[in-house]
Short mmCIF file of C-alpha atoms (C1' of nucleotides) in Angstrom, two decimals:
data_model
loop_
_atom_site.label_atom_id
_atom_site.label_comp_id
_atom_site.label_asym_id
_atom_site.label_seq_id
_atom_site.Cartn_x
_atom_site.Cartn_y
_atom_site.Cartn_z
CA UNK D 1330 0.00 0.00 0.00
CA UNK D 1331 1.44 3.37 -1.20
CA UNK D 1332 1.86 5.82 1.50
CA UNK D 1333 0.62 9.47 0.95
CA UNK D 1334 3.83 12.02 1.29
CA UNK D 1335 1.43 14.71 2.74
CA UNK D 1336 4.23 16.92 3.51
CA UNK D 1337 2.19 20.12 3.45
CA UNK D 1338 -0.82 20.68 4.79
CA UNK D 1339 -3.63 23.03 2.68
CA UNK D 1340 -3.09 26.51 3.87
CA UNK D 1341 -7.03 27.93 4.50
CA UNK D 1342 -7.70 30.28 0.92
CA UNK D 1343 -9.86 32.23 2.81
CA UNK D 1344 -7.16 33.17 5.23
CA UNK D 1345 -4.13 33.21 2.75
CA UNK D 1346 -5.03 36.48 1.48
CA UNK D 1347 -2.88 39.48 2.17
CA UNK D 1348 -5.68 42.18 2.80
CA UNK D 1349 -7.79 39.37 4.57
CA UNK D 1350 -5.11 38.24 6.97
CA UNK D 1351 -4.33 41.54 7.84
CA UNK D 1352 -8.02 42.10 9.19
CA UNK D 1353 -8.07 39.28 10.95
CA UNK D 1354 -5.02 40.10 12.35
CA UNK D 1355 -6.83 43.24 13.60
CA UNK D 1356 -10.10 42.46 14.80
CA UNK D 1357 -8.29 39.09 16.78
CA UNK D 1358 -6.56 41.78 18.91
CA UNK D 1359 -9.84 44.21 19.66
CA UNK D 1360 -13.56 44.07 21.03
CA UNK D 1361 -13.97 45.37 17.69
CA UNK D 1362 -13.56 47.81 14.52
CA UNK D 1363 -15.29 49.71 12.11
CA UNK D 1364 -15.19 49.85 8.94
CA UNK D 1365 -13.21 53.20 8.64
CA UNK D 1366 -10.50 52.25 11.27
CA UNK D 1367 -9.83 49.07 9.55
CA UNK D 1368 -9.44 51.09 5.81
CA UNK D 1369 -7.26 53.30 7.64
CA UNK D 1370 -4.69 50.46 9.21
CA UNK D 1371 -4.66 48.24 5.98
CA UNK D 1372 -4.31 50.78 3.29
CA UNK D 1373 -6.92 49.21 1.33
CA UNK D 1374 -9.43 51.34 -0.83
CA UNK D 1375 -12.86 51.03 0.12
CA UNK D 1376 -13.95 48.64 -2.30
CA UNK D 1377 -11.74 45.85 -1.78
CA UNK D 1378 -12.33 46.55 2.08
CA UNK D 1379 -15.49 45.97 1.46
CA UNK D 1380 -15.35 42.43 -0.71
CA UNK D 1381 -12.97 41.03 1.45
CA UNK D 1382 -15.15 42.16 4.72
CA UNK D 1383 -18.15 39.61 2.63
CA UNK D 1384 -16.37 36.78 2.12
CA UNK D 1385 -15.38 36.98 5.67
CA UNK D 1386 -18.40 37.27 6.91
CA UNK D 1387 -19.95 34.38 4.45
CA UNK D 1388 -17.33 32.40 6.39
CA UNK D 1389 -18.36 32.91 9.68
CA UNK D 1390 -15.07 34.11 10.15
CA UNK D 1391 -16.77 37.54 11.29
CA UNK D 1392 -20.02 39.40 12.26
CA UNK D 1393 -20.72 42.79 10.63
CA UNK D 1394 -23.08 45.32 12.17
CA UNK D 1395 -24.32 47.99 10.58
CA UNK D 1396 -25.04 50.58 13.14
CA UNK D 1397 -24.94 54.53 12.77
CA UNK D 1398 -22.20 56.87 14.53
CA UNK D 1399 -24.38 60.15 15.23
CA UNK D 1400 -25.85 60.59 11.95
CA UNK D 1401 -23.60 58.25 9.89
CA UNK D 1402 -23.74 55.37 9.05
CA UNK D 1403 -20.74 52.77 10.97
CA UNK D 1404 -20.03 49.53 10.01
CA UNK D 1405 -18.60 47.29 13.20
CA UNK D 1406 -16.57 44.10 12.57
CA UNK D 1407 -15.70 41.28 15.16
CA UNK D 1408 -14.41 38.01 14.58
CA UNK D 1409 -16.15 34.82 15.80
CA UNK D 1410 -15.37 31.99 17.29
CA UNK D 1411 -15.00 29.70 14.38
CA UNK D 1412 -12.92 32.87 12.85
CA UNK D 1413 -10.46 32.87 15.85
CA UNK D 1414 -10.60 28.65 15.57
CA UNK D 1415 -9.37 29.21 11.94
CA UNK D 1416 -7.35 31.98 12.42
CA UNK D 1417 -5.09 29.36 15.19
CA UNK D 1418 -5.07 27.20 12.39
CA UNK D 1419 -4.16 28.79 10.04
CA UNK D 1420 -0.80 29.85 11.68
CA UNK D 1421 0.14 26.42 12.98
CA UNK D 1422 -0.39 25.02 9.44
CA UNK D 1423 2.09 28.14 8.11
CA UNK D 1424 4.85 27.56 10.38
CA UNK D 1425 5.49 24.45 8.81
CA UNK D 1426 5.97 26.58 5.44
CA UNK D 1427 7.84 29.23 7.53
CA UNK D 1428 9.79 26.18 9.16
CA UNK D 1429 8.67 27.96 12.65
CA UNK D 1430 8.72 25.87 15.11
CA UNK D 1431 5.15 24.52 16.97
CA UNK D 1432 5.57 25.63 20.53
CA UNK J 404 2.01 66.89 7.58
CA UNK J 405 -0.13 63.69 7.42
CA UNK J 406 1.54 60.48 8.53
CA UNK J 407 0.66 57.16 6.80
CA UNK J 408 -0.20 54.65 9.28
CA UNK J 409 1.76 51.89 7.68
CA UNK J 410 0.71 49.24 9.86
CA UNK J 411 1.43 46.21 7.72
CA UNK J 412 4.42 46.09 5.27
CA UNK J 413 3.35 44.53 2.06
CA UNK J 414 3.94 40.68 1.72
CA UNK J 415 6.13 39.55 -1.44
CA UNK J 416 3.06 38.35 -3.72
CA UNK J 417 6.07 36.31 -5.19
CA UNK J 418 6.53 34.41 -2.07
CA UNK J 419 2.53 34.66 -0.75
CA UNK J 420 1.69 31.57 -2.87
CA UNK J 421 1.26 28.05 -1.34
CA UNK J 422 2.78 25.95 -3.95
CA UNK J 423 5.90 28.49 -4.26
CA UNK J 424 6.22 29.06 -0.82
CA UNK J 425 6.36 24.86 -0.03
CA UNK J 426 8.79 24.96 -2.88
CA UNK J 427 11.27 27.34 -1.60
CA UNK J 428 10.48 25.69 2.32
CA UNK J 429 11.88 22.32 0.75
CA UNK J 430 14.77 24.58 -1.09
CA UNK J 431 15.60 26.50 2.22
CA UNK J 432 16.41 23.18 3.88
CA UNK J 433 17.85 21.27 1.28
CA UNK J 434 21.35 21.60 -0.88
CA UNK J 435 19.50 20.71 -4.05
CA UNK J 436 16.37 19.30 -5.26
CA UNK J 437 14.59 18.01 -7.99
CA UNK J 438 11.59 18.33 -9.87
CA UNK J 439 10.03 15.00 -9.36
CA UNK J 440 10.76 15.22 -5.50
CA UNK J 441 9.72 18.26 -5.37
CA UNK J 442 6.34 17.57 -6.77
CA UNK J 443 6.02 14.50 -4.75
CA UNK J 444 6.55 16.41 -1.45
CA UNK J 445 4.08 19.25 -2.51
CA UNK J 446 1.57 16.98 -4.31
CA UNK J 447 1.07 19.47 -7.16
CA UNK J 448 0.26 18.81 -10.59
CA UNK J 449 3.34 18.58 -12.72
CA UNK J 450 2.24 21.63 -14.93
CA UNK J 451 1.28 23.60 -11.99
CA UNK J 452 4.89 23.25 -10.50
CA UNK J 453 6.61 24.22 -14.00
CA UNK J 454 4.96 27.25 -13.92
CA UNK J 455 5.40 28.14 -10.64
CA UNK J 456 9.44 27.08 -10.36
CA UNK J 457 9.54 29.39 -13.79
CA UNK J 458 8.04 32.62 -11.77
CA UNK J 459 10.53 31.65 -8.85
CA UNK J 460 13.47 31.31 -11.36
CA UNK J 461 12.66 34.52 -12.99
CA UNK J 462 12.47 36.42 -10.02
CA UNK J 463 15.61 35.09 -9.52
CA UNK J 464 14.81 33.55 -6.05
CA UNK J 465 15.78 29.71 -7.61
CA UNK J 466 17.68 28.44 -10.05
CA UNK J 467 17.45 25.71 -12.31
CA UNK J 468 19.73 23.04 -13.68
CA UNK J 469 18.79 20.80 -16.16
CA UNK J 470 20.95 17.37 -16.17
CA UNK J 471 20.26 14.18 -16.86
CA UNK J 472 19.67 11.06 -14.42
CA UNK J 473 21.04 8.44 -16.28
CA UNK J 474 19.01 8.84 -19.42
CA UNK J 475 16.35 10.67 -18.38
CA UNK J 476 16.00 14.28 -17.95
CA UNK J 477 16.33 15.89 -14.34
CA UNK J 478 15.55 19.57 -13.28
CA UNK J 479 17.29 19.84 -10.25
CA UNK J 480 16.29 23.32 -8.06
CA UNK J 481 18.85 25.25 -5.83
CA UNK J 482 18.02 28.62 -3.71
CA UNK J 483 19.75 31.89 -4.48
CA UNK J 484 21.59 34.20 -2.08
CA UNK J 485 18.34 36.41 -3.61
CA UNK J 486 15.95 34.15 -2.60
CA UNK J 487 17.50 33.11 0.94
CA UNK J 488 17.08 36.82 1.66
CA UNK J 489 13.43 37.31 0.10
CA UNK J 490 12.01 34.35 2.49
CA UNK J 491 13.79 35.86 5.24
CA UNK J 492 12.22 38.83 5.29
CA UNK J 493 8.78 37.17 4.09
CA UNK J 494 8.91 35.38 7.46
CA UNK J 495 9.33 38.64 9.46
CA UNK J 496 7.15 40.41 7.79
CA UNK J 497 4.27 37.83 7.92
CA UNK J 498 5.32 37.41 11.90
CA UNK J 499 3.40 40.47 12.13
CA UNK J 500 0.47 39.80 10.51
CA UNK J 501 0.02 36.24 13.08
CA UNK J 502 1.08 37.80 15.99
CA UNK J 503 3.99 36.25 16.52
CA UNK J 504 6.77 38.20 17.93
CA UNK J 505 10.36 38.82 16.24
CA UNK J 506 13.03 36.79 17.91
"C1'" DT U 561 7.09 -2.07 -32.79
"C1'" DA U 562 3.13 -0.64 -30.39
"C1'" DA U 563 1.59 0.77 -26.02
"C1'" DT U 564 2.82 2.86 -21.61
"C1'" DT U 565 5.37 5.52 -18.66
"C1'" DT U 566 8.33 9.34 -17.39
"C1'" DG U 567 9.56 14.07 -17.11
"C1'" DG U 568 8.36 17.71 -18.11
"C1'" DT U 569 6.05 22.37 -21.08
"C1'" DT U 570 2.28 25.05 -23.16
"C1'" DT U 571 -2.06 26.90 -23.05
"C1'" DA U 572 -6.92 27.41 -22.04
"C1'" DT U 573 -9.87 28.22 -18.36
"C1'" DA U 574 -11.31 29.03 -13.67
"C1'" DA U 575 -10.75 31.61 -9.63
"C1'" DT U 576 -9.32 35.67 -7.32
"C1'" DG U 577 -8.05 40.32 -6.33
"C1'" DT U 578 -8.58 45.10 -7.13
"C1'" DA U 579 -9.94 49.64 -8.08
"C1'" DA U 580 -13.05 52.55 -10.73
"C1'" DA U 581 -17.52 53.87 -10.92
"C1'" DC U 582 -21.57 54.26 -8.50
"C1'" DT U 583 -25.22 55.03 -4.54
"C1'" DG U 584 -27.35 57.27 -0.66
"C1'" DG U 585 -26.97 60.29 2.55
"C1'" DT U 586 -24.46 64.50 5.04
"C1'" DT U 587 -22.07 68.67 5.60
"C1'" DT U 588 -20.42 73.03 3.77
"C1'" DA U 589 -20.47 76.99 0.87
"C1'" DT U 590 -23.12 80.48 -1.84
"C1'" DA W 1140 -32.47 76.69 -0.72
"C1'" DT W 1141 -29.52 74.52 -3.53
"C1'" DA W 1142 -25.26 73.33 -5.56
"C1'" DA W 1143 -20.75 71.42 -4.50
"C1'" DA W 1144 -17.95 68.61 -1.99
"C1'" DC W 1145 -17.57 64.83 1.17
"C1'" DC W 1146 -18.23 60.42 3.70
"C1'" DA W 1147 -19.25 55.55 4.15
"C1'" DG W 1148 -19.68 52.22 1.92
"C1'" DT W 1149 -21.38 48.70 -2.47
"C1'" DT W 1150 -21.40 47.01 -7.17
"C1'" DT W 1151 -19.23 45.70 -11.15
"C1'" DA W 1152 -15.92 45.40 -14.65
"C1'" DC W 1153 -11.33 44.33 -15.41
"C1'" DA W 1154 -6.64 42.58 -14.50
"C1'" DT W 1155 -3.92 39.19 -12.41
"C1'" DT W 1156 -3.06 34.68 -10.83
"C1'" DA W 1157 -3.51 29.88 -10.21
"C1'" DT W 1158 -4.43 25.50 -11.97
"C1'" DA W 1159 -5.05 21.48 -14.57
"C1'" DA W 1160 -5.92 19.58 -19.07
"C1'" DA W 1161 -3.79 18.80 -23.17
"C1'" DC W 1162 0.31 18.21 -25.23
"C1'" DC W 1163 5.37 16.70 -26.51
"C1'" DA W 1164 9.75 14.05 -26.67
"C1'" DA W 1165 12.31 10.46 -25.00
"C1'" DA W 1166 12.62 6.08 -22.53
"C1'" DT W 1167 10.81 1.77 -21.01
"C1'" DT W 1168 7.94 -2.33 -21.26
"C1'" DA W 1169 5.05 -5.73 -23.41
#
DNA sequence: TAATTTGGTTTATAATGTAAACTGGTTTAT
DNA sequence: ATAAACCAGTTTACATTATAAACCAAATTA
């Protein structure tokens, strides 16, 4: 019987995306952010902000909440559970790439 | 004067691919290696490797020998000085986007 | 010598990322 | 009051990238 080499494990798409990482990277640190305070920290023009934000959120990776902030309107991110759960993931499986040591 | 809150340094999209980045992880480690390893370790399609060793040799972060192994062809792999340096600093500068601090 | 296998390369297509153009509402200037 | 500029995003069209199917040449096997 032929073993399987598996010598990589799949690295999570969803996660191994530069502007999405770097959200997740922020909202895993905070209560939460809004939509203009995570634009602001990434760089990223609104639009992509705003694709990238979806498929997070089709994930489950975050919640959105569209709230107001006086009379404007304020978008508020966190990340979930099964976002953080990936998120762990995600950088175990990349240390292997990294050849980063699991502590 | 406005300063740019440059929280996240861009990540070499050379090097933010899986199948390159198991490719040069195997190449970091290793004096040489070949093609046929090299797709056996990452599991990818033969075509999907040649183009992606190709963007890596280009870039100059590889090179590529091609020999013979007995009679049959061998393209044997070897990391640049370049490339050495270019997964360096793709390792610190993804450190920040997992949270994990610089040694 | 015909069929299969090996070691790749080329190329067509699918998937993804990105910013320009747009929307709906707000504030400022005239 | 109303036009002009602005803010907070969304939609959509386009560019880039990734991927595997199709292909090729040489070697091996039947």
């Amino acid at each position: 019987m032929e073993e399987k080499q598996t010598t990589f494990k799949p690295l999570d798409p969803l996660l191994h995306s530069e502007l999405r990482l770097a959200v997740m990277s922020i909202l895993i640190g905070v209560e939460e952010a809004d939509f203009v305070y995570i634009k602001a920290q990434t760089g990223a023009t609104a639009g992509n902000l705003s694709v990238q934000l979806d498929k997070l959120s089709a994930a489950g990776y975050i919640e959105v909440e569209k709230t107001f902030k006086g009379k404007k309107t304020c978008t508020i991110c966190r990340i979930t559970g099964k976002g953080r759960d990936a998120f762990a993931e995600y950088v175990e499986t990349l240390k292997q790439y990294l050849q980063i040591p699991k502590v």
